[in-house]
Amino acid sequence: MLMPKWRLLLPEPSTLFDSLWDSHVISTLPGGGALLAIDRVFLHERTGASALNALAEAGRAVADPARVFAVTDHIVDTRPGRTDQTLMPGGQAFITETRTAANAAGITLFDVDDPDQGIVHVISPEMGIVLPGCTLVAPDSHTCTQGAFGALAWGIGSSEAEHAMATGTLRLNKPKSMRVRFSGTLSKGVTPKDMIMTLIARHGAAGGKGHAVEFAGEAVRALDMEGRMTLCNMTTEFSAMSGFVAPDAKTFAYLEDRRYAPKGSDWKQAVEHWKKLTSDTNAVFDAEIGVDASDITPMVSWGTSPEHSIGINRSIPNDASQQPLDYMALQKGQSLAGTPIDAAFIGSCTNSRLSDLRRASALLKGKKIANQIKAICVPGSSRVKREAEAEGIDTIFRDAGFEWRESGCSMCFYAGGESFAAGARVISTTNRNFESRQGPGVKTHIASPETVVASALAGMVADPRELL
């Protein structure tokens, strides 16, 4: 019996990544690759001026200024009473030149004193600049954070930013697709930060290379939007092109009434479209990874790569590489729990949102950090800072012994400005623990906000579950 013709014409099951990619392909290019339409471009002051000035010097204008945004976040001072001046030599020029270039180009700038200023990957969702189904690029490797909204978001270089601004397009070779399923339920005291650190520790810092990663499974669906942002944030530490989560009712509730989100009937039409942004039931991925969320424990890094991470009550592997151990002044077989620390940092585009600060302050309330610890909390945006202060969270941090800062990237990375003391051992909510990432010779242990708080209170690496 012949198969009916209509059955032959049914489309093949597709992944969410296929849908995002195909909907933005303008043309397939000779020699492979495609020209993709770019919906949003975000710049920051460390590289923004160079991209905008190069564009102007070439005699080109920004094709659609309404789609391009800039923010002062990377090297801006986060100490109270800040101005354009920074501790980074020449840093003020980055800020003033970006301001001048952004104004000349007619793009939106969230400047030092703007009430919406903050880390790019925090403020973009806050204002609904990132939306499900859109493409968003920025000269920052953690742009993948915004994939939490069902967007295709990835980091680019300054020259690519010029091209995207001038043409609204970028050339890209299509990566392979990967699905990472987190099944089961997270245990108490275990966070999205521990989920992504577990994935990287088990499958390596190159585990996602050449892939776009969709996060799925009941443990992912159970996360709020800020938790999904944390999960997607470190996809770049997995070497993936991007990471994303299919949008759902939580996504729509978060975005509704945001400044740049659709309004009225446009909002209703948008939501109906966004509901279709899912992977088909029978979609085939190039790679699949499964993780049982119930097996995950609080994680902490021991070396100089995010893949050098273990459960907090585990010991450093006996086959661990010697070079990172030498830098971190640790030994094979040593337990991380109980290792003395000098400083604690809560901030960065990974863990500086209101929910992070709420959970951390709940553990801090009524307590004091160890005497020798230098502890700093940097909200991810001016809005997060205001909302936290309205709830009294700043008072809890200050009373416990933390410094309370203005928003920005701060000591997530050392760019020649403010840093921790040379050689200090720091436990940090940031996403990278490379050599000297937070200052010359600084030894960084990345962990969740809860683990950072528990460690600051104890004066040593400590399990947050003991405080719950």
C-alpha positions in Angstrom: 0.0 0.0 0.0 1.4 3.4 -1.0 1.9 6.0 1.8 -0.5 9.0 1.3 1.2 12.0 -0.2 0.2 14.3 2.7 2.2 12.1 5.1 5.3 12.5 3.0 5.0 16.3 3.3 5.0 16.4 7.1 7.9 18.4 8.5 10.7 16.6 10.3 10.6 17.1 14.1 12.8 20.0 15.0 14.6 21.3 18.1 14.1 24.7 19.7 17.5 25.6 18.4 16.5 24.7 14.9 13.5 27.0 15.2 15.5 29.9 16.5 18.2 29.5 13.9 15.9 29.0 10.9 13.7 31.9 11.8 16.7 34.2 11.6 18.5 32.9 8.5 18.5 35.6 5.8 20.6 33.5 3.4 22.8 30.5 3.2 26.3 31.5 2.2 28.8 29.8 -0.2 31.3 27.6 1.7 28.9 27.0 4.6 27.4 29.2 7.2 24.5 31.5 7.1 23.7 35.2 7.4 21.6 35.7 10.5 19.3 38.6 11.4 20.4 40.1 14.7 17.5 41.6 16.8 19.5 43.2 19.7 23.0 44.4 20.2 24.4 45.3 23.7 27.7 47.2 24.3 29.6 48.0 27.5 32.1 50.6 28.3 35.2 48.4 28.1 34.8 47.9 24.4 31.8 49.9 23.4 33.7 53.1 22.4 36.1 51.2 20.1 33.3 49.5 18.2 31.3 52.7 17.8 34.3 54.8 16.9 35.5 52.3 14.3 32.1 52.3 12.8 32.0 56.1 12.6 35.6 56.3 11.2 34.5 53.9 8.4 31.7 56.3 7.5 29.0 53.9 8.6 26.0 54.5 10.8 24.1 52.2 13.2 21.4 50.8 11.0 18.7 50.8 13.6 19.7 52.7 16.8 16.5 51.5 18.6 17.9 47.9 18.6 21.3 48.9 20.1 22.0 49.5 23.8 25.1 50.3 25.9 25.8 50.2 29.6 28.5 51.3 32.0 29.1 48.1 34.0 32.5 46.4 33.5 35.1 48.8 34.9 32.9 51.4 36.6 33.7 51.9 40.3 31.2 50.2 42.6 32.3 52.0 45.8 29.6 54.4 47.3 29.7 57.9 46.0 31.3 56.8 42.7 31.9 59.1 39.7 33.4 58.5 36.2 36.8 57.9 37.9 37.9 54.4 38.4 40.8 52.6 40.0 41.8 51.2 36.7 44.5 53.4 35.1 42.9 55.1 32.1 39.5 53.7 33.0 37.7 57.0 33.1 38.5 57.4 29.4 36.6 54.2 28.6 33.6 55.6 30.3 33.6 59.1 28.8 34.5 57.9 25.3 31.7 55.3 25.3 29.3 58.0 26.5 30.3 60.4 23.7 30.2 57.7 21.0 26.8 56.3 22.2 25.2 59.7 22.2 26.6 60.5 18.7 25.3 57.2 17.4 21.8 57.8 18.9 21.7 54.5 20.8 20.3 54.1 24.3 22.9 54.3 27.1 22.5 53.3 30.7 25.1 55.5 32.2 26.9 55.5 35.6 24.1 57.5 37.3 21.1 56.0 35.4 18.5 54.4 37.6 18.5 51.4 35.2 22.3 51.0 35.2 23.7 47.6 36.0 25.4 44.5 34.6 24.2 44.0 31.0 22.9 40.5 31.6 20.9 41.6 34.6 19.4 44.8 33.2 18.4 43.4 29.8 15.9 41.0 31.3 14.8 43.5 33.9 13.6 45.8 31.1 12.4 43.2 28.7 15.1 43.9 26.1 15.7 40.2 25.7 12.5 38.4 24.5 11.7 34.8 23.6 12.7 33.9 20.1 15.0 36.9 19.5 18.7 36.9 18.7 20.9 39.0 21.0 24.6 39.6 20.9 27.1 41.5 23.0 30.9 41.7 23.3 30.8 39.6 26.4 31.1 35.8 26.7 28.3 35.6 29.3 25.7 36.9 26.9 24.4 33.3 26.9 22.8 34.2 30.3 19.9 35.7 28.4 19.1 32.4 26.7 17.1 31.7 29.9 14.2 33.5 28.1 14.2 31.2 25.1 16.4 33.6 23.1 19.4 32.8 21.1 22.1 34.9 22.8 25.8 34.7 22.5 29.0 36.6 22.9 30.9 38.3 20.0 34.0 40.4 19.4 34.1 44.1 18.8 34.5 43.8 15.1 31.4 41.6 14.9 29.6 44.2 17.0 30.5 46.8 14.3 29.0 44.5 11.6 25.9 43.7 13.6 25.3 47.4 14.3 25.9 48.5 10.7 23.9 45.7 9.0 21.7 44.0 11.5 23.3 40.8 10.5 26.1 38.4 11.4 27.7 35.5 9.5 27.8 32.3 11.6 28.4 28.6 11.1 25.6 26.6 12.6 26.7 24.7 15.7 25.4 21.3 16.6 22.5 20.8 19.1 22.8 19.4 22.6 20.1 18.8 25.2 21.0 18.6 28.9 18.2 17.1 31.0 18.2 17.7 34.8 15.8 15.1 36.1 14.5 14.8 39.6 14.4 17.4 42.3 17.2 19.5 43.9 17.9 18.8 47.6 17.6 21.6 50.1 20.5 24.0 50.0 21.4 23.0 46.4 21.2 25.7 43.8 21.3 26.4 40.0 25.0 27.3 40.4 25.6 23.8 41.8 23.7 22.4 38.8 25.9 24.0 36.2 29.1 23.4 38.1 28.2 19.7 38.4 27.7 19.5 34.6 31.0 21.1 33.9 32.9 19.1 36.5 31.5 15.8 35.1 31.8 16.5 31.4 34.7 19.0 31.3 35.1 22.6 30.4 35.1 21.6 26.7 32.0 19.4 27.0 29.8 21.7 25.1 32.2 22.8 22.4 30.6 23.3 19.0 27.1 23.0 20.4 24.1 25.1 21.3 22.7 23.7 24.6 19.0 23.4 25.5 18.5 22.9 29.3 15.4 20.7 30.0 13.9 18.4 32.5 11.8 18.8 35.6 14.6 20.3 37.7 15.0 23.1 35.1 11.3 23.7 34.9 11.1 24.0 38.6 13.6 26.9 38.6 12.4 30.5 38.6 13.7 32.8 35.9 16.7 34.1 37.9 17.7 30.5 38.6 17.5 29.7 34.9 19.7 32.8 34.2 22.3 31.4 36.5 22.2 28.0 34.8 22.6 29.5 31.3 25.2 32.0 32.4 28.0 29.4 32.7 27.2 27.7 29.4 30.3 29.6 28.1 32.4 27.9 30.8 31.1 24.6 29.1 32.5 26.0 25.8 29.1 26.0 24.2 28.0 28.7 21.7 24.9 29.4 23.8 22.6 27.9 26.3 18.8 28.4 26.6 15.6 27.2 28.1 12.2 26.9 26.3 9.9 29.7 27.4 6.9 28.9 29.6 4.4 30.6 31.9 7.1 31.7 34.3 8.9 33.4 31.4 5.8 35.3 30.3 4.9 36.3 33.8 8.4 37.7 34.3 8.4 39.7 31.1 4.9 41.1 31.2 4.8 44.9 31.6 8.6 45.3 31.3 9.6 48.5 29.6 10.6 47.0 26.2 8.2 44.1 26.2 5.2 44.2 23.8 2.0 45.8 25.2 -1.7 45.3 24.8 -2.8 43.2 21.9 0.8 42.9 20.7 1.6 41.2 24.0 -1.2 38.6 23.6 0.0 37.9 20.0 3.6 37.6 21.2 2.7 35.1 23.9 0.8 32.9 21.5 3.8 32.8 19.3 6.3 32.2 22.2 4.3 29.2 23.4 5.3 27.5 20.2 9.0 27.9 20.9 9.7 24.3 22.1 11.5 21.3 20.8 9.2 18.8 19.2 8.6 15.6 21.2 10.6 13.5 18.7 13.3 16.0 17.9 16.7 14.5 17.5 19.7 16.2 19.1 23.3 15.8 18.1 24.2 15.0 21.7 22.3 14.4 24.9 23.4 14.5 28.6 21.3 13.4 31.6 21.9 14.6 35.2 20.0 13.4 38.2 19.3 16.6 40.2 18.9 14.6 43.4 22.6 13.6 43.2 23.9 17.1 43.2 25.4 18.6 46.3 26.8 22.1 47.0 29.8 22.6 44.8 33.1 24.5 45.1 36.0 24.8 42.8 39.5 23.7 43.8 41.6 24.6 40.8 41.9 27.2 38.0 39.1 26.1 35.7 35.4 25.7 36.5 35.9 22.0 35.6 38.1 21.7 38.7 35.1 21.5 41.0 33.8 19.0 43.6 31.1 18.5 46.1 31.9 20.5 49.2 32.3 17.4 51.3 34.5 15.6 48.8 38.3 15.5 48.5 40.4 16.8 45.7 40.9 13.9 43.2 44.2 12.0 43.4 44.6 12.4 39.7 44.2 16.2 39.8 46.6 18.2 37.7 49.6 19.5 39.6 49.8 23.0 38.1 46.4 24.3 39.4 47.1 22.7 42.8 50.4 24.5 43.0 48.8 27.8 42.2 45.9 27.2 44.7 48.3 25.9 47.3 46.3 22.7 47.8 47.1 19.0 47.7 45.7 15.9 46.2 43.3 14.1 48.5 42.8 17.3 50.6 39.3 18.2 51.7 38.1 21.6 50.7 35.8 21.9 53.7 37.7 23.6 56.4 40.2 25.4 54.1 40.8 28.9 55.6 39.8 31.9 53.4 40.7 35.5 53.4 37.8 37.1 51.6 34.2 36.5 50.3 32.5 38.0 47.3 28.8 38.0 46.3 28.2 39.6 42.8 28.7 39.1 39.1 26.2 38.3 36.3 26.0 34.8 37.7 24.7 35.4 41.2 23.8 39.1 42.0 20.1 39.2 41.4 17.5 39.9 44.1 16.7 36.2 44.7 20.4 35.5 45.3 20.7 38.3 47.8 17.5 37.2 49.5 18.8 33.7 50.0 22.2 34.9 51.2 20.8 37.4 53.6 18.4 34.8 55.1 21.5 32.8 56.2 23.4 35.9 57.3 20.6 37.5 59.4 21.6 38.0 63.0 25.1 36.7 62.5 28.7 38.1 62.0 31.3 37.0 59.5 34.7 35.8 60.8 36.9 38.7 62.0 39.7 38.3 59.4 37.4 38.1 56.4 37.0 40.9 53.9 33.5 40.5 52.5 31.8 42.5 49.7 28.3 42.3 48.2 27.7 44.0 44.8 24.1 44.0 43.5 23.8 43.2 39.8 21.8 46.3 39.0 20.7 49.6 40.5 17.2 48.3 40.5 18.3 45.2 42.4 20.1 47.4 44.9 17.0 49.6 45.4 14.7 46.6 45.8 17.1 44.9 48.2 17.4 48.1 50.3 13.6 48.4 50.4 13.5 44.9 52.0 16.3 45.7 54.5 18.7 43.3 52.9 21.5 45.9 52.8 21.2 46.3 56.6 21.6 42.5 57.1 24.7 42.4 55.0 26.3 45.5 56.7 25.4 44.3 60.2 27.0 40.9 59.3 30.3 42.7 58.2 29.9 42.9 54.4 30.5 46.0 52.4 27.4 47.0 50.4 28.3 48.4 47.0 26.8 50.1 43.9 26.0 47.8 41.0 28.5 46.7 38.4 30.8 43.8 37.5 33.3 44.9 40.3 35.8 42.2 41.3 34.4 39.5 39.1 37.5 40.1 37.1 40.7 42.1 37.6 41.3 44.7 34.9 44.1 46.6 36.5 41.8 48.3 39.0 40.4 47.2 42.3 41.3 43.7 43.5 41.6 41.5 46.5 45.0 41.4 48.3 47.7 39.7 46.3 47.7 35.9 47.0 44.4 36.1 49.0 42.1 33.0 49.0 38.6 34.2 48.0 35.3 32.3 47.9 33.2 33.9 45.2 29.9 33.7 43.4 31.6 34.6 40.1 31.9 32.2 37.1 35.6 32.0 36.6 38.5 31.0 38.7 41.5 31.4 36.4 44.8 32.5 37.7 44.7 36.1 38.9 41.1 36.4 37.8 40.3 38.5 40.9 43.7 40.1 41.4 47.4 39.3 41.2 48.0 35.8 42.6 44.4 35.6 44.0 43.1 32.1 44.6 39.4 32.0 43.7 37.0 29.3 44.7 33.7 29.7 42.9 30.5 28.6 44.6 26.8 29.5 45.3 25.8 32.5 47.4 24.8 30.2 50.2 28.2 28.5 50.2 29.9 31.9 50.1 27.9 33.1 53.2 28.5 29.9 55.1 32.2 30.2 54.4 32.4 33.9 55.3 30.7 33.1 58.7 33.1 30.2 59.4 36.2 31.9 58.1 36.8 28.7 56.0 35.1 26.8 53.2 31.9 25.5 54.7 28.8 23.6 53.8 25.7 25.9 53.7 23.4 23.0 54.5 24.6 23.2 58.1 22.9 26.6 58.4 19.5 25.5 57.0 
